Structures are given as structure tokens and as C-alpha cells.
């Protein structure tokens, strides 16, 4: 029987402090004008963003910045017309209440098309532990109303379906990818030993009256508790980066690019070779961004015999070969949770560290397509815990989105 070893990797244990006074001063000056007006320690009321454990932010095609979070079985959102300086009043997504996963690697997602369409997806936990369904709702009127949520996974099994990621094209082509335990469930029902989940893809298009999601298995034996990373190549191909289980619980990252020709066999490539053997869940997904030259830029975290910490590498052949991995952040300061994005020849990487008292947000960039990087810079800190940081882009500008628990949602241009 599969063991759902969702033991959170104990990351914040006894680590020597490396935080200097100079870095502290840098943090105090880094928090500037593009910070959200919610940036103050406030009492958490039910629908306020300060109550959220995680926040998802994304720019709509018209330049509006949306932020989305969950509280008390409801989804809430706000819209900013000035890149995160101010936000509209809080609005509840007008759908019936239901359980919504919104923690760590597993949070609601939001995407847009160019016709005022707003797309939401989330995982809905069920009564049995470690079971959930992938849910989806669509608005054709920019959030005024939404369709009744549907379940995306079509197996009707009480088993795991979660860690959903979503991409939507300008024309409304929806690609949803998630970790799915139906194959493991079926194997166990036959008395077979198995490990991990499977990677599934669902496609639909509401604008073309195709609201039923396909369900296609892409890979088996994936890690069960790390988020998936998606991006689209310059040829319009969907690329997927996830943590896979190789051999005897070796947790490494794998990359798959879906060919537009459905008859072409899919070939995933192993990206990391750090030899992290762990009978548990790292809760550490990777990051993927594909630039205009179709170079794949990737970041990941491992604690293996051959590689510990955050690493960056890139590939010009969809992961078949990689540049030599570069270490990012301070391993001794628990550098973790990296995210990456590219804009022209610029590569931005953000990640978190911990000095024993405060969580820190760090940034490093390259102006030459990842050949060399700037010195790391401390952007800000959090005092009561922190979410994962994410880089989002709009109109040739990159921003970092970082939610600080019970404190604020932090937006800043990079």
C-alpha cells in the first residue's frame, strides 16, 4: 500500500545565523513605493488578505493586477489598476462555499484570455485524508459572474487529485496539469505495491463550447507534494517541470515538452542529478521560464548527496542537455522556494531564506541570458511566517509577489 509520506521537510531547524547588520539595513531601504497599501500589521478579519495563508497574483491582459486567496471555504479577489499600489474593495467569488486547498505548494490558480475571460482552478479536499478533486470555474464578464464549478478529473475516485497548475491562451485554450493518484489507487486495489502519483493533463475551451476537460496521463511515479511548473515554448508547446521519483525514492526534477503532434511519443528528461533519497515529501517545487529564443531557464531545490540547496540551469534542447547548474542563495541560511522568470535577456530569480528570527526575500538577476548573475540582494523580511515568492510580468516589467502571513501581501517591481 502506498505510503503518503506527507511529512513536511523540517526546514527551519538549528541553522547557524549568517545575517549581517549590513543586510538588515539593506532590507529596511528596499521596501519602497510599489508596496501594497495593506502593508501593515493588522487584525485579521474574515475576508481580509491578511487572513490568507497563500496569495496568487497575476496580471490580466489589460494590465490590471489581480490577487486571489481563500478563507473559510470561499475565494476572494481584489484588482489593482496601479500595479499593486492600491487595490479595489475585497470581492467574494460568487460561487457556493466548498473546501479549498490554499497552503504552501497547493493553492488556487487564476488566468485570463483576451476577451474579459477569467479562469479559476483549485483543489477541493474531500472527507478522506489525502483525497481531493480538481475544480474549475469560468467568468466571461471579468469576474462579475462565474459558472458553477465543475470537477476536472473524470475518474470519480476518492483519491488524490491536487497541485493543479493552469495555463490559458489568449483564445481561451485551457491546459490544466495536476498530480493524480488514480493509477496508484488502481494498483493498490489489485494488491500491487506502488509509490507516488501520476502527472495528468486536462484540456478544454469554454469559448468554443468545449467545457468538458480531457484527462490524459503524462507520467507515472511523481512525487506527491511538490507544485508543478508550466510555461509555453516559442512554438506554442506546453512544457512541464515536476519532481519525479527515480529508483529507490530518489527525488529529482523531470521536464516534459508536449509535442503539438499528438502522435509523437513524449520524452521526459531528468533535469536534476543531486541524488536526494528521501522517503517523504520535500514540499519544494521548481521553477520554469522559457525565453524568446526557446531557452528553458529552470530553478530547483534539493538536499541530495551530490547537490544541496537551490540550483539554476538552462537548456536549448528542451532539457536533453543542460548548462552546468549554478548554486543560488546561502545554503547555511536555508535558501529555499526559488522562482524564476525571464524578460528579454533578463533572468530574475527570487527565493526565501531564514535568519532564525525573520524570513527573508532575496533577488538575483542576469542581464545576459543566465551566463552571469548579479550579487544577491535582500528585498524585505517577514516576521510571522511567509508564503512562497512568485515573479509575475506585465508590459515588459517584472514584479515579485510575496505574501507575509498576518502582515501583508508585498508587491515590488524588480
Short mmCIF file of C-alpha atoms in Angstrom, two decimals:
data_model
loop_
_atom_site.label_atom_id
_atom_site.label_comp_id
_atom_site.label_asym_id
_atom_site.label_seq_id
_atom_site.Cartn_x
_atom_site.Cartn_y
_atom_site.Cartn_z
CA UNK A 1 0.00 0.00 0.00
CA UNK A 2 1.29 3.39 -0.92
CA UNK A 3 2.57 5.49 1.94
CA UNK A 4 1.54 9.10 1.68
CA UNK A 5 4.52 10.40 3.48
CA UNK A 6 3.47 13.99 3.64
CA UNK A 7 5.95 14.74 6.32
CA UNK A 8 6.81 18.35 5.86
CA UNK A 9 10.53 18.66 5.44
CA UNK A 10 11.73 20.22 8.65
CA UNK A 11 13.47 23.12 7.19
CA UNK A 12 13.74 25.62 9.94
CA UNK A 13 15.86 23.67 12.36
CA UNK A 14 19.09 24.61 14.09
CA UNK A 15 21.00 26.54 11.46
CA UNK A 16 23.85 28.95 12.19
CA UNK A 17 22.93 32.59 11.73
CA UNK A 18 24.61 34.38 8.86
CA UNK A 19 22.52 37.56 8.76
CA UNK A 20 24.63 40.71 8.94
CA UNK A 21 23.77 44.24 10.02
CA UNK A 22 24.50 45.48 6.50
CA UNK A 23 21.93 43.12 5.10
CA UNK A 24 19.40 44.27 7.69
CA UNK A 25 19.92 47.88 6.64
CA UNK A 26 19.51 46.88 3.03
CA UNK A 27 16.15 45.33 3.86
CA UNK A 28 14.94 48.50 5.55
CA UNK A 29 15.56 50.54 2.39
CA UNK A 30 14.32 48.03 -0.13
CA UNK A 31 10.66 48.25 0.71
CA UNK A 32 9.57 51.13 -1.49
CA UNK A 33 6.62 52.79 -3.15
CA UNK A 34 5.12 49.90 -5.09
CA UNK A 35 4.29 48.08 -1.91
CA UNK A 36 0.63 47.32 -1.33
CA UNK A 37 -1.34 49.62 0.95
CA UNK A 38 -2.18 46.56 3.04
CA UNK A 39 1.39 46.64 4.31
CA UNK A 40 0.82 47.00 7.99
CA UNK A 41 0.28 44.56 10.78
CA UNK A 42 -3.49 44.48 11.14
CA UNK A 43 -6.11 42.46 12.92
CA UNK A 44 -7.24 39.64 10.70
CA UNK A 45 -10.91 39.92 9.81
CA UNK A 46 -12.63 37.20 7.91
CA UNK A 47 -12.18 38.27 4.30
CA UNK A 48 -9.08 40.44 4.59
CA UNK A 49 -5.99 39.33 2.75
CA UNK A 50 -4.03 39.36 6.00
CA UNK A 51 -6.05 36.25 6.97
CA UNK A 52 -4.76 34.33 3.95
CA UNK A 53 -2.11 31.64 4.17
CA UNK A 54 -1.31 31.96 0.47
CA UNK A 55 -1.96 34.56 -2.23
CA UNK A 56 -1.97 34.06 -6.01
CA UNK A 57 -1.33 37.15 -8.14
CA UNK A 58 -1.45 37.63 -11.90
CA UNK A 59 -1.73 40.43 -14.45
CA UNK A 60 -4.72 40.48 -16.81
CA UNK A 61 -4.11 41.41 -20.48
CA UNK A 62 -5.35 44.98 -19.81
CA UNK A 63 -2.65 45.50 -17.15
CA UNK A 64 -4.89 45.03 -14.12
CA UNK A 65 -3.22 43.16 -11.26
CA UNK A 66 -5.47 40.53 -9.66
CA UNK A 67 -4.80 38.84 -6.37
CA UNK A 68 -6.74 35.79 -5.19
CA UNK A 69 -6.92 34.00 -1.87
CA UNK A 70 -9.10 31.61 0.10
CA UNK A 71 -10.66 31.89 3.53
CA UNK A 72 -13.45 29.95 5.23
CA UNK A 73 -14.39 27.87 2.14
CA UNK A 74 -14.65 30.92 -0.14
CA UNK A 75 -12.42 32.59 -2.72
CA UNK A 76 -11.80 36.33 -2.58
CA UNK A 77 -10.13 38.70 -5.00
CA UNK A 78 -9.04 42.30 -5.43
CA UNK A 79 -7.97 44.23 -8.52
CA UNK A 80 -5.27 46.90 -8.73
CA UNK A 81 -5.16 49.41 -11.60
CA UNK A 82 -1.80 50.84 -10.50
CA UNK A 83 0.45 47.76 -10.36
CA UNK A 84 -0.22 46.95 -6.72
CA UNK A 85 -0.06 50.38 -5.08
CA UNK A 86 -3.79 50.36 -4.32
CA UNK A 87 -6.47 47.69 -4.63
CA UNK A 88 -10.24 47.61 -5.06
CA UNK A 89 -12.51 46.51 -2.27
CA UNK A 90 -12.50 42.82 -1.45
CA UNK A 91 -14.95 40.78 -3.54
CA UNK A 92 -16.05 37.22 -2.93
CA UNK A 93 -16.12 34.90 -5.95
CA UNK A 94 -19.89 34.30 -6.37
CA UNK A 95 -19.95 30.51 -6.13
CA UNK A 96 -21.24 28.14 -3.43
CA UNK A 97 -18.94 27.54 -0.48
CA UNK A 98 -16.75 24.46 -0.60
CA UNK A 99 -13.46 23.30 0.89
CA UNK A 100 -10.47 24.89 -0.89
CA UNK A 101 -6.79 23.97 -0.54
CA UNK A 102 -4.68 27.08 -0.04
CA UNK A 103 -1.42 26.12 1.59
CA UNK A 104 2.24 26.05 0.66
CA UNK A 105 2.61 24.43 -2.77
CA UNK A 106 -1.11 23.81 -3.30
CA UNK A 107 -3.18 26.98 -3.85
CA UNK A 108 -5.91 28.37 -6.15
CA UNK A 109 -4.89 29.49 -9.64
CA UNK A 110 -6.08 32.34 -11.87
CA UNK A 111 -5.65 33.01 -15.59
CA UNK A 112 -7.16 35.23 -18.30
CA UNK A 113 -7.94 35.33 -22.02
CA UNK A 114 -8.09 38.44 -24.20
CA UNK A 115 -11.92 38.56 -24.16
CA UNK A 116 -12.51 39.51 -20.49
CA UNK A 117 -12.45 35.84 -19.55
CA UNK A 118 -11.27 34.93 -16.02
CA UNK A 119 -10.38 31.32 -15.23
CA UNK A 120 -10.10 29.87 -11.70
CA UNK A 121 -8.97 26.45 -10.56
CA UNK A 122 -8.36 24.94 -7.14
CA UNK A 123 -8.15 21.63 -5.29
CA UNK A 124 -11.15 20.68 -3.14
CA UNK A 125 -10.19 18.36 -0.24
CA UNK A 126 -12.65 15.56 0.44
CA UNK A 127 -13.58 13.83 3.68
CA UNK A 128 -10.93 11.09 3.48
CA UNK A 129 -7.42 12.25 4.27
CA UNK A 130 -5.18 12.99 1.27
CA UNK A 131 -8.09 12.95 -1.18
CA UNK A 132 -9.26 15.89 -3.28
CA UNK A 133 -10.75 16.87 -6.64
CA UNK A 134 -9.54 19.46 -9.14
CA UNK A 135 -12.16 22.18 -9.52
CA UNK A 136 -12.71 24.84 -12.17
CA UNK A 137 -14.91 27.90 -12.75
CA UNK A 138 -15.06 30.45 -15.60
CA UNK A 139 -16.18 34.05 -15.88
CA UNK A 140 -16.93 35.59 -19.26
CA UNK A 141 -17.62 39.03 -17.79
CA UNK A 142 -14.33 39.81 -15.98
CA UNK A 143 -15.38 38.42 -12.62
CA UNK A 144 -18.93 39.73 -12.31
CA UNK A 145 -20.31 36.18 -12.51
CA UNK A 146 -18.83 32.68 -12.69
CA UNK A 147 -20.02 29.34 -13.98
CA UNK A 148 -20.99 26.66 -11.46
CA UNK A 149 -17.71 24.90 -10.52
CA UNK A 150 -17.04 21.54 -12.13
CA UNK A 151 -14.70 18.68 -11.24
CA UNK A 152 -11.91 18.38 -13.81
CA UNK A 153 -10.66 14.85 -13.01
CA UNK A 154 -13.05 12.31 -14.55
CA UNK A 155 -12.24 9.14 -12.59
CA UNK A 156 -14.84 9.70 -9.82
CA UNK A 157 -12.45 8.03 -7.36
CA UNK A 158 -11.99 9.10 -3.76
CA UNK A 159 -8.25 9.53 -4.10
CA UNK A 160 -5.69 12.28 -4.53
CA UNK A 161 -6.07 14.97 -7.23
CA UNK A 162 -4.23 18.18 -6.37
CA UNK A 163 -1.30 20.55 -7.02
CA UNK A 164 -3.08 21.91 -10.09
CA UNK A 165 -1.39 24.40 -12.41
CA UNK A 166 -3.17 26.22 -15.24
CA UNK A 167 -2.31 27.97 -18.48
CA UNK A 168 -4.87 29.74 -20.69
CA UNK A 169 -4.12 31.07 -24.16
CA UNK A 170 -5.38 34.41 -25.45
CA UNK A 171 -8.07 32.45 -27.34
CA UNK A 172 -9.23 30.58 -24.24
CA UNK A 173 -7.46 27.22 -24.70
CA UNK A 174 -7.22 25.86 -21.14
CA UNK A 175 -4.43 23.49 -20.08
CA UNK A 176 -4.69 22.13 -16.54
CA UNK A 177 -1.95 19.86 -15.15
CA UNK A 178 -2.19 18.14 -11.77
CA UNK A 179 -0.89 15.27 -9.63
CA UNK A 180 -3.33 12.37 -9.77
CA UNK A 181 -3.37 9.20 -7.64
CA UNK A 182 -5.86 7.17 -9.70
CA UNK A 183 -3.18 4.85 -11.11
CA UNK A 184 -1.77 4.21 -7.64
CA UNK A 185 -5.33 3.69 -6.35
CA UNK A 186 -6.00 1.11 -9.06
CA UNK A 187 -2.67 -0.64 -8.42
CA UNK A 188 -3.38 -0.88 -4.69
CA UNK A 189 -6.84 -2.31 -5.37
CA UNK A 190 -5.05 -5.11 -7.24
CA UNK A 191 -2.69 -5.72 -4.35
CA UNK A 192 0.30 -4.19 -6.10
CA UNK A 193 2.98 -2.09 -4.43
CA UNK A 194 3.32 1.42 -5.81
CA UNK A 195 4.88 4.74 -4.97
CA UNK A 196 3.96 8.32 -5.82
CA UNK A 197 1.31 9.86 -8.06
CA UNK A 198 0.90 10.46 -11.77
CA UNK A 199 1.02 13.61 -13.88
CA UNK A 200 -2.26 14.35 -15.69
CA UNK A 201 -3.27 16.91 -18.32
CA UNK A 202 -6.79 18.23 -18.93
CA UNK A 203 -7.76 20.49 -21.86
CA UNK A 204 -10.97 22.42 -22.57
CA UNK A 205 -12.19 25.65 -24.20
CA UNK A 206 -15.29 27.39 -22.87
CA UNK A 207 -15.29 29.99 -25.63
CA UNK A 208 -15.55 27.20 -28.20
CA UNK A 209 -18.30 25.44 -26.22
CA UNK A 210 -15.90 22.66 -25.19
CA UNK A 211 -16.40 22.68 -21.40
CA UNK A 212 -15.54 19.02 -20.69
CA UNK A 213 -11.92 18.52 -19.74
CA UNK A 214 -9.93 15.73 -21.32
CA UNK A 215 -7.89 13.58 -18.91
CA UNK A 216 -4.54 12.32 -20.17
CA UNK A 217 -1.82 10.59 -18.15
CA UNK A 218 1.60 12.03 -18.98
CA UNK A 219 3.92 10.32 -16.47
CA UNK A 220 3.72 7.95 -13.51
CA UNK A 221 5.68 7.81 -10.22
CA UNK A 222 5.74 11.52 -9.50
CA UNK A 223 6.41 12.99 -6.07
CA UNK A 224 3.04 13.69 -4.40
CA UNK A 225 3.52 17.02 -2.59
CA UNK A 226 5.51 19.42 -4.79
CA UNK A 227 4.00 22.04 -7.06
CA UNK A 228 4.31 21.74 -10.85
CA UNK A 229 5.81 24.47 -13.06
CA UNK A 230 4.41 25.31 -16.52
CA UNK A 231 5.40 27.53 -19.42
CA UNK A 232 4.81 27.72 -23.16
CA UNK A 233 7.63 27.48 -25.69
CA UNK A 234 8.07 29.89 -28.60
CA UNK A 235 6.42 27.22 -30.77
CA UNK A 236 3.35 27.15 -28.53
CA UNK A 237 4.27 23.83 -26.89
CA UNK A 238 3.39 23.31 -23.22
CA UNK A 239 6.44 22.49 -21.07
CA UNK A 240 6.07 20.91 -17.61
CA UNK A 241 8.66 20.67 -14.80
CA UNK A 242 7.90 18.44 -11.79
CA UNK A 243 9.58 16.43 -9.05
CA UNK A 244 9.78 12.77 -10.06
CA UNK A 245 10.66 9.59 -8.16
CA UNK A 246 13.58 7.72 -9.69
CA UNK A 247 14.78 4.34 -8.43
CA UNK A 248 14.65 3.89 -4.66
CA UNK A 249 12.94 7.15 -3.64
CA UNK A 250 15.40 9.42 -5.44
CA UNK A 251 13.51 12.71 -5.76
CA UNK A 252 14.78 14.60 -8.82
CA UNK A 253 13.20 17.03 -11.28
CA UNK A 254 11.92 15.97 -14.69
CA UNK A 255 10.92 18.07 -17.71
CA UNK A 256 8.46 17.23 -20.46
CA UNK A 257 7.54 19.29 -23.52
CA UNK A 258 4.27 18.29 -25.16
CA UNK A 259 4.58 17.99 -28.91
CA UNK A 260 1.81 19.63 -30.91
CA UNK A 261 1.59 16.40 -32.88
CA UNK A 262 -0.33 14.10 -30.52
CA UNK A 263 1.15 11.01 -32.20
CA UNK A 264 4.68 11.94 -31.27
CA UNK A 265 5.90 9.94 -28.23
CA UNK A 266 6.53 12.07 -25.17
CA UNK A 267 10.09 12.07 -23.84
CA UNK A 268 10.65 13.47 -20.35
CA UNK A 269 14.22 14.36 -19.42
CA UNK A 270 15.75 14.16 -15.94
CA UNK A 271 16.90 17.66 -15.04
CA UNK A 272 18.49 17.43 -11.61
CA UNK A 273 21.05 14.80 -10.61
CA UNK A 274 21.54 15.64 -6.95
CA UNK A 275 20.64 12.18 -5.63
CA UNK A 276 18.16 13.25 -2.95
CA UNK A 277 16.94 9.98 -1.50
CA UNK A 278 14.07 10.68 0.88
CA UNK A 279 11.04 8.62 1.89
CA UNK A 280 8.85 11.71 2.28
CA UNK A 281 7.66 14.90 0.67
CA UNK A 282 10.04 17.84 0.22
CA UNK A 283 7.17 20.34 -0.43
CA UNK A 284 9.59 22.13 -2.75
CA UNK A 285 8.55 22.55 -6.38
CA UNK A 286 10.78 24.00 -9.10
CA UNK A 287 10.51 26.98 -11.44
CA UNK A 288 10.49 27.16 -15.26
CA UNK A 289 10.58 30.08 -17.69
CA UNK A 290 11.14 29.86 -21.46
CA UNK A 291 12.62 32.91 -23.21
CA UNK A 292 12.06 34.21 -26.74
CA UNK A 293 14.99 32.12 -28.01
CA UNK A 294 13.31 28.97 -26.66
CA UNK A 295 15.95 28.60 -23.96
CA UNK A 296 14.47 26.86 -20.93
CA UNK A 297 15.54 28.52 -17.65
CA UNK A 298 14.99 26.39 -14.54
CA UNK A 299 15.49 26.55 -10.77
CA UNK A 300 15.04 23.79 -8.23
CA UNK A 301 15.84 22.78 -4.65
CA UNK A 302 17.38 19.52 -3.49
CA UNK A 303 19.17 18.13 -0.45
CA UNK A 304 20.97 15.21 -2.07
CA UNK A 305 24.33 13.58 -1.63
CA UNK A 306 25.55 15.30 -4.79
CA UNK A 307 23.70 18.62 -4.57
CA UNK A 308 22.27 20.66 -1.70
CA UNK A 309 20.36 23.95 -1.96
CA UNK A 310 18.97 25.97 -4.86
CA UNK A 311 20.30 25.48 -8.38
CA UNK A 312 19.84 27.27 -11.71
CA UNK A 313 20.48 25.82 -15.17
CA UNK A 314 19.21 26.36 -18.71
CA UNK A 315 18.70 24.25 -21.82
CA UNK A 316 18.39 24.96 -25.54
CA UNK A 317 17.10 21.49 -26.41
CA UNK A 318 14.07 21.17 -24.10
CA UNK A 319 16.06 19.59 -21.27
CA UNK A 320 18.05 16.99 -23.22
CA UNK A 321 21.26 18.81 -22.26
CA UNK A 322 21.76 21.48 -19.60
CA UNK A 323 24.26 24.13 -18.67
CA UNK A 324 26.28 23.36 -15.54
CA UNK A 325 23.98 24.03 -12.54
CA UNK A 326 24.80 27.23 -10.63
CA UNK A 327 24.23 27.42 -6.87
CA UNK A 328 21.82 30.19 -5.76
CA UNK A 329 21.43 31.61 -2.24
CA UNK A 330 23.04 30.66 1.04
CA UNK A 331 22.66 27.03 1.93
CA UNK A 332 23.61 27.82 5.55
CA UNK A 333 20.70 30.33 5.71
CA UNK A 334 18.19 27.76 4.47
CA UNK A 335 17.78 29.19 0.97
CA UNK A 336 14.63 27.61 -0.44
CA UNK A 337 11.48 28.03 -2.57
CA UNK A 338 13.04 29.59 -5.68
CA UNK A 339 11.01 31.07 -8.52
CA UNK A 340 12.25 32.27 -11.89
CA UNK A 341 11.06 34.38 -14.81
CA UNK A 342 12.61 35.79 -17.97
CA UNK A 343 12.01 39.07 -19.79
CA UNK A 344 14.10 39.59 -22.92
CA UNK A 345 17.66 38.68 -21.97
CA UNK A 346 17.00 39.27 -18.28
CA UNK A 347 16.59 36.34 -15.91
CA UNK A 348 15.14 37.08 -12.45
CA UNK A 349 15.32 34.61 -9.57
CA UNK A 350 13.75 35.11 -6.13
CA UNK A 351 13.87 32.83 -3.11
CA UNK A 352 13.49 32.84 0.67
CA UNK A 353 15.99 32.49 3.49
CA UNK A 354 15.65 32.46 7.28
CA UNK A 355 17.93 34.13 9.83
CA UNK A 356 16.47 32.43 12.88
CA UNK A 357 14.13 35.37 13.57
CA UNK A 358 12.81 36.63 10.24
CA UNK A 359 12.04 35.15 6.87
CA UNK A 360 13.83 37.00 4.08
CA UNK A 361 13.05 37.60 0.41
CA UNK A 362 16.12 37.59 -1.86
CA UNK A 363 16.62 38.52 -5.53
CA UNK A 364 19.36 37.87 -8.07
CA UNK A 365 19.30 38.61 -11.80
CA UNK A 366 21.18 38.06 -15.03
CA UNK A 367 21.30 40.52 -17.96
CA UNK A 368 22.96 38.05 -20.32
CA UNK A 369 20.53 35.14 -20.50
CA UNK A 370 21.85 33.38 -17.43
CA UNK A 371 25.57 33.41 -18.32
CA UNK A 372 26.37 35.55 -15.26
CA UNK A 373 24.40 36.86 -12.29
CA UNK A 374 24.36 39.96 -10.12
CA UNK A 375 25.16 39.84 -6.44
CA UNK A 376 22.15 38.62 -4.41
CA UNK A 377 20.04 41.41 -2.89
CA UNK A 378 17.82 41.27 0.17
CA UNK A 379 14.41 42.79 -0.70
CA UNK A 380 12.38 42.57 2.51
CA UNK A 381 11.59 40.41 5.52
CA UNK A 382 8.61 38.79 7.23
CA UNK A 383 8.11 38.41 10.95
CA UNK A 384 5.23 35.94 11.27
CA UNK A 385 5.91 33.39 8.58
CA UNK A 386 5.87 33.69 4.82
CA UNK A 387 4.38 32.29 1.65
CA UNK A 388 6.35 31.24 -1.44
CA UNK A 389 7.53 34.16 -3.62
CA UNK A 390 6.50 34.37 -7.29
CA UNK A 391 7.60 36.57 -10.18
CA UNK A 392 4.86 37.93 -12.44
CA UNK A 393 5.26 40.13 -15.51
CA UNK A 394 3.33 42.84 -17.30
CA UNK A 395 4.21 45.06 -20.24
CA UNK A 396 7.98 44.46 -20.10
CA UNK A 397 8.15 44.80 -16.33
CA UNK A 398 8.68 42.09 -13.72
CA UNK A 399 7.27 42.15 -10.20
CA UNK A 400 7.72 39.91 -7.19
CA UNK A 401 4.63 38.83 -5.27
CA UNK A 402 5.25 37.64 -1.70
CA UNK A 403 2.61 37.15 0.98
CA UNK A 404 3.75 37.70 4.56
CA UNK A 405 1.48 35.89 6.96
CA UNK A 406 -0.62 38.16 9.24
CA UNK A 407 1.34 41.12 7.86
CA UNK A 408 0.78 41.97 4.18
CA UNK A 409 0.86 40.96 0.57
CA UNK A 410 4.03 42.51 -0.84
CA UNK A 411 4.38 43.61 -4.50
CA UNK A 412 7.51 45.23 -5.86
CA UNK A 413 8.99 45.86 -9.29
CA UNK A 414 12.26 44.02 -9.91
#
